Coordinates of C-alpha atoms in Angstrom, one line a residue:
M38 CA 29.0 -11.0 18.9
N39 CA 28.3 -10.6 15.2
D40 CA 24.9 -10.2 13.6
S41 CA 24.6 -13.8 12.7
D42 CA 25.3 -15.0 16.2
E43 CA 22.8 -12.5 17.6
Q44 CA 20.2 -13.7 15.1
T45 CA 20.8 -17.3 16.1
L46 CA 20.3 -16.5 19.8
R47 CA 17.1 -14.6 19.1
V48 CA 15.7 -17.4 16.9
A49 CA 16.5 -20.0 19.6
A50 CA 14.8 -17.9 22.3
A51 CA 11.7 -17.5 20.1
L52 CA 11.6 -21.3 19.5
R53 CA 11.8 -21.9 23.2
G54 CA 8.7 -19.6 23.6
E55 CA 10.4 -17.0 25.7
E56 CA 8.1 -14.1 26.3
G57 CA 8.8 -11.2 23.9
A58 CA 11.5 -13.2 21.9
F59 CA 9.6 -13.3 18.6
D60 CA 8.6 -9.7 18.9
A61 CA 12.2 -8.7 19.5
L62 CA 13.2 -10.7 16.4
V63 CA 10.8 -9.0 14.0
R64 CA 10.2 -5.6 15.5
P65 CA 13.2 -4.0 13.9
L66 CA 11.9 -5.0 10.5
L67 CA 8.4 -3.6 10.9
P68 CA 9.1 -0.1 9.4
R69 CA 10.4 -1.7 6.2
L70 CA 7.8 -4.4 6.1
N71 CA 5.0 -1.9 6.4
A72 CA 6.6 0.4 3.8
F73 CA 6.9 -2.5 1.3
A74 CA 3.3 -3.7 1.8
L75 CA 1.9 -0.2 1.3
R76 CA 3.9 0.4 -1.9
M77 CA 3.1 -3.1 -3.2
L78 CA -0.6 -3.1 -2.5
A79 CA -1.3 0.7 -2.7
H80 CA -4.0 0.5 -0.1
P81 CA -3.4 1.3 3.6
E82 CA -5.8 -1.2 5.2
D83 CA -4.8 -4.0 2.8
A84 CA -1.1 -3.3 3.6
A85 CA -1.7 -3.5 7.3
E86 CA -3.6 -6.7 7.0
A87 CA -0.9 -8.2 4.8
V88 CA 1.8 -7.4 7.4
Q89 CA -0.2 -9.0 10.2
D90 CA -0.8 -12.1 8.1
A91 CA 2.9 -12.4 7.3
L92 CA 3.8 -12.0 11.0
L93 CA 1.3 -14.8 11.9
R94 CA 2.7 -17.1 9.2
A95 CA 6.2 -16.4 10.4
H96 CA 5.3 -17.1 14.0
Q97 CA 3.6 -20.4 13.0
G98 CA 6.5 -21.4 10.7
L99 CA 9.4 -20.4 13.0
A100 CA 10.4 -24.0 13.5
K101 CA 11.0 -24.3 9.8
F102 CA 13.3 -21.2 9.6
R103 CA 16.7 -22.1 8.4
G104 CA 19.4 -20.0 10.0
E105 CA 21.5 -19.7 6.8
A106 CA 19.1 -17.1 5.6
K107 CA 18.8 -13.7 7.2
V108 CA 15.6 -12.9 9.2
T109 CA 15.1 -10.0 6.8
T110 CA 15.2 -12.2 3.8
W111 CA 12.9 -14.7 5.5
M112 CA 10.3 -12.1 6.6
F113 CA 10.3 -10.3 3.2
S114 CA 9.8 -13.6 1.4
I115 CA 6.7 -14.4 3.5
L116 CA 5.3 -10.9 3.1
T117 CA 6.0 -10.9 -0.7
R118 CA 4.1 -14.1 -1.1
V119 CA 1.2 -12.7 0.9
C120 CA 1.1 -9.5 -1.2
I121 CA 1.4 -11.4 -4.5
D122 CA -1.5 -13.7 -3.4
H123 CA -3.6 -10.7 -2.6
L124 CA -2.9 -9.0 -5.9
R125 CA -3.5 -12.2 -7.9
A126 CA -7.1 -12.2 -6.5
R127 CA -7.7 -8.6 -7.7
Q128 CA -7.7 -6.9 -11.0
R129 CA -4.6 -4.8 -11.8
W130 CA -5.0 -1.1 -11.9
R131 CA -4.8 0.7 -15.3
P132 CA -1.5 2.5 -15.9
L133 CA -3.4 5.7 -16.1
A134 CA -5.5 4.9 -13.0
Q135 CA -4.6 8.2 -11.3
H136 CA -5.7 10.2 -14.4
H137 CA -9.0 8.2 -14.7
T138 CA -9.7 8.8 -11.0
Q139 CA -9.0 12.5 -11.3
T140 CA -11.5 12.8 -14.1
H141 CA -14.1 10.3 -12.8
P142 CA -17.4 12.1 -12.1
D143 CA -18.1 10.1 -8.9
T144 CA -14.7 10.7 -7.2
P145 CA -15.3 12.9 -4.1
H146 CA -12.7 15.5 -5.0
H147 CA -13.9 17.6 -2.1
E148 CA -12.4 15.0 0.3
V149 CA -9.0 15.4 -1.4
V150 CA -9.2 19.2 -1.2
A151 CA -10.4 19.1 2.4
Q152 CA -7.5 16.8 3.4
L153 CA -5.0 18.9 1.5
Q154 CA -6.1 22.0 3.3
A155 CA -6.4 20.5 6.8
P156 CA -4.5 22.5 9.5
E157 CA -1.9 19.8 10.0
A158 CA -1.5 19.0 6.3
R159 CA 1.5 19.8 4.1
F160 CA 2.0 18.8 0.5
E161 CA 5.3 17.4 -0.6
A162 CA 5.7 16.9 -4.3
R163 CA 8.5 14.3 -3.8
E164 CA 6.2 12.2 -1.7
H165 CA 3.6 12.5 -4.4
I166 CA 6.1 11.2 -6.9
A167 CA 6.6 8.1 -4.7
F168 CA 2.8 7.7 -4.4
C169 CA 2.5 7.8 -8.2
F170 CA 5.2 5.2 -8.5
S171 CA 3.2 2.8 -6.3
C172 CA 0.1 3.5 -8.4
V173 CA 1.8 2.7 -11.6
S174 CA 3.6 -0.4 -10.1
R175 CA 0.1 -1.6 -9.1
S176 CA -0.7 -1.9 -12.8
L177 CA 2.1 -4.5 -13.3
P178 CA 1.8 -8.3 -12.9
P179 CA 2.4 -8.8 -9.2
E180 CA 5.7 -10.7 -9.7
E181 CA 7.1 -7.9 -11.8
S182 CA 6.0 -5.3 -9.3
A183 CA 7.7 -7.2 -6.5
A184 CA 10.9 -7.4 -8.4
V185 CA 10.9 -3.7 -9.2
L186 CA 10.2 -2.7 -5.6
L187 CA 12.6 -5.1 -3.9
R188 CA 15.4 -4.4 -6.3
E189 CA 15.0 -0.8 -7.3
V190 CA 13.3 0.8 -4.3
F191 CA 14.3 -1.3 -1.2
G192 CA 17.8 -2.0 -2.4
F193 CA 18.1 -5.7 -2.3
G194 CA 20.7 -7.2 -4.5
N195 CA 19.7 -9.6 -7.3
R196 CA 20.6 -12.7 -5.3
E197 CA 18.7 -11.7 -2.2
A198 CA 15.7 -10.4 -4.2
A199 CA 15.6 -13.7 -6.1
Q200 CA 15.7 -15.6 -2.8
I201 CA 12.8 -13.5 -1.5
C202 CA 10.8 -14.2 -4.6
G203 CA 11.7 -17.9 -4.6
V204 CA 13.1 -17.8 -8.2
S205 CA 16.5 -18.0 -9.9
E206 CA 18.5 -14.8 -10.4
S207 CA 17.9 -15.0 -14.2
V208 CA 14.1 -15.1 -13.6
L209 CA 14.4 -12.2 -11.2
R210 CA 16.4 -10.2 -13.8
H211 CA 13.8 -11.0 -16.5
R212 CA 10.9 -9.8 -14.2
L213 CA 12.9 -6.7 -13.3
S214 CA 13.6 -5.8 -16.9
A215 CA 10.0 -6.3 -18.0
G216 CA 8.7 -4.3 -15.0
R217 CA 11.1 -1.5 -15.5
S218 CA 10.3 -1.2 -19.2
A219 CA 6.5 -1.2 -18.5
M220 CA 7.0 1.5 -15.8
Q221 CA 9.0 3.7 -18.2
D222 CA 6.3 3.4 -20.9
A223 CA 3.6 4.1 -18.4
F224 CA 5.3 7.3 -17.1
A225 CA 5.9 8.5 -20.7
G226 CA 2.2 8.5 -21.3
L227 CA 1.1 9.6 -17.9
C228 CA 3.5 12.0 -16.3
G229 CA 3.6 15.7 -17.2
L230 CA 6.9 16.0 -15.5
V231 CA 8.4 13.7 -18.1
G232 CA 7.1 15.3 -21.3
K233 CA 4.4 17.4 -22.8
Q234 CA 2.6 14.2 -23.9
G235 CA 1.9 13.3 -20.3
V236 CA -1.7 13.7 -19.3
C237 CA -1.2 14.0 -15.6
Y238 CA -0.2 17.3 -13.9
Q239 CA -1.4 16.2 -10.5
C240 CA 1.9 17.1 -8.7
A241 CA 1.7 20.8 -9.7
G242 CA -2.1 20.9 -9.4
L243 CA -2.2 19.6 -5.9
R244 CA 0.7 21.8 -4.8
D245 CA -1.2 24.8 -6.2
R246 CA -4.3 23.9 -4.2
A247 CA -2.4 23.6 -0.9
P248 CA -2.1 26.7 1.2
E249 CA 1.0 28.7 0.1
T250 CA 2.8 28.1 3.5
K251 CA 2.3 24.4 3.3
R252 CA 3.4 23.5 -0.3
G253 CA 6.8 22.0 0.7
G254 CA 9.6 21.9 -1.9
P255 CA 9.3 22.6 -5.6
V256 CA 8.1 20.0 -8.1
P257 CA 11.2 18.2 -9.4
A258 CA 12.0 18.1 -13.1
L259 CA 12.0 14.7 -14.6
E260 CA 12.4 15.5 -18.3
G261 CA 14.8 13.6 -20.5
D262 CA 15.3 10.2 -22.0
A263 CA 13.3 7.3 -20.5
E264 CA 16.1 5.7 -18.6
G265 CA 17.5 8.9 -17.2
S266 CA 14.1 10.1 -16.1
Y267 CA 13.3 6.8 -14.5
R268 CA 16.6 6.8 -12.6
R269 CA 16.0 10.3 -11.3
R270 CA 12.5 9.3 -10.2
L271 CA 13.9 6.3 -8.3
T272 CA 16.2 8.5 -6.3
I273 CA 13.2 10.5 -5.2
V274 CA 11.0 7.4 -4.6
R275 CA 13.6 5.6 -2.4
D276 CA 13.9 8.6 0.0
A277 CA 10.2 9.4 0.3
D278 CA 8.2 8.4 3.4
L279 CA 4.7 7.4 2.3
Q280 CA 3.7 6.2 5.7
G281 CA 4.8 9.1 8.0
G282 CA 5.6 11.9 5.6
D283 CA 3.9 15.3 5.4
S284 CA 1.5 14.1 2.8
A285 CA 0.8 10.7 4.3
D286 CA -2.9 11.3 5.2
L287 CA -3.6 12.7 1.7
H288 CA -2.0 9.8 0.0
R289 CA -3.8 7.2 2.2
L290 CA -7.1 8.8 1.1
M291 CA -6.0 8.9 -2.6
F292 CA -4.9 5.3 -2.5
R293 CA -8.4 4.3 -1.3
L294 CA -10.2 6.5 -3.9
I295 CA -8.2 5.1 -6.8
G296 CA -8.8 1.6 -5.5
E297 CA -12.6 2.2 -5.3
V298 CA -12.7 3.7 -8.9
E299 CA -10.7 0.8 -10.3
D300 CA -12.7 -1.9 -8.5
A301 CA -15.9 -0.3 -9.8
S302 CA -14.7 0.3 -13.3
G303 CA -14.0 -3.3 -14.2
H304 CA -11.6 -2.0 -16.9
G305 CA -8.4 -3.3 -15.3
S306 CA -6.5 -6.3 -16.4
T307 CA -6.7 -9.5 -14.4
S308 CA -3.6 -10.4 -12.4
H309 CA -3.6 -14.0 -13.7

């Protein structure tokens, strides 16, 4: 039995209301769905809520599912719409949001230090680079952020990414190009790993604050031209585990803190 036949049988069982059939259909996708929502929304509770909302919509709309699309494409299309709707209702983060939070007088840095030095904690610079990527992506228009994450990080081809976003391939490519260019410009002004003009040295600073035995691997070098630096960053970002990695608890805390500062600042761009 091939994958298409197995999918058809699972969908039919779910439509008949067989116990556990819908769960069996979507359960294998949950790790990727959760990872996408966290990277898209840059907030752990919002991401968990978005996934649950998408699952509910999928369950309610199962009768409209067309078998010519893969369940993966269908579920990601629902979740992407949920995430974009969420982001449209919020202000976008500033490209330098991490830096502003780091220097904001009201940010409880003691919480970050305490989490960094917790007995079970371990700092991994490569995971922090992935964390940073999501923070900068959060400063893009939501449609561009979705295009970048789906295509560049989650590995969907242009055709499937366009299907997920509900647009033509040409529109998807335009959004991807705009998002990629904006990300590169943002990293050039933000990241001290790219060049001396970068204002943020958080990777090295946090690693230095972690206990010596829990510092993980070295901070990768990302210097060079904008395109090459971005490509090396993507290689790291794709492999990093933001949900269950060694620095996951630290990054969940930092996502929350940045969100609080940005919400309170009122300086971000609107998402409309």
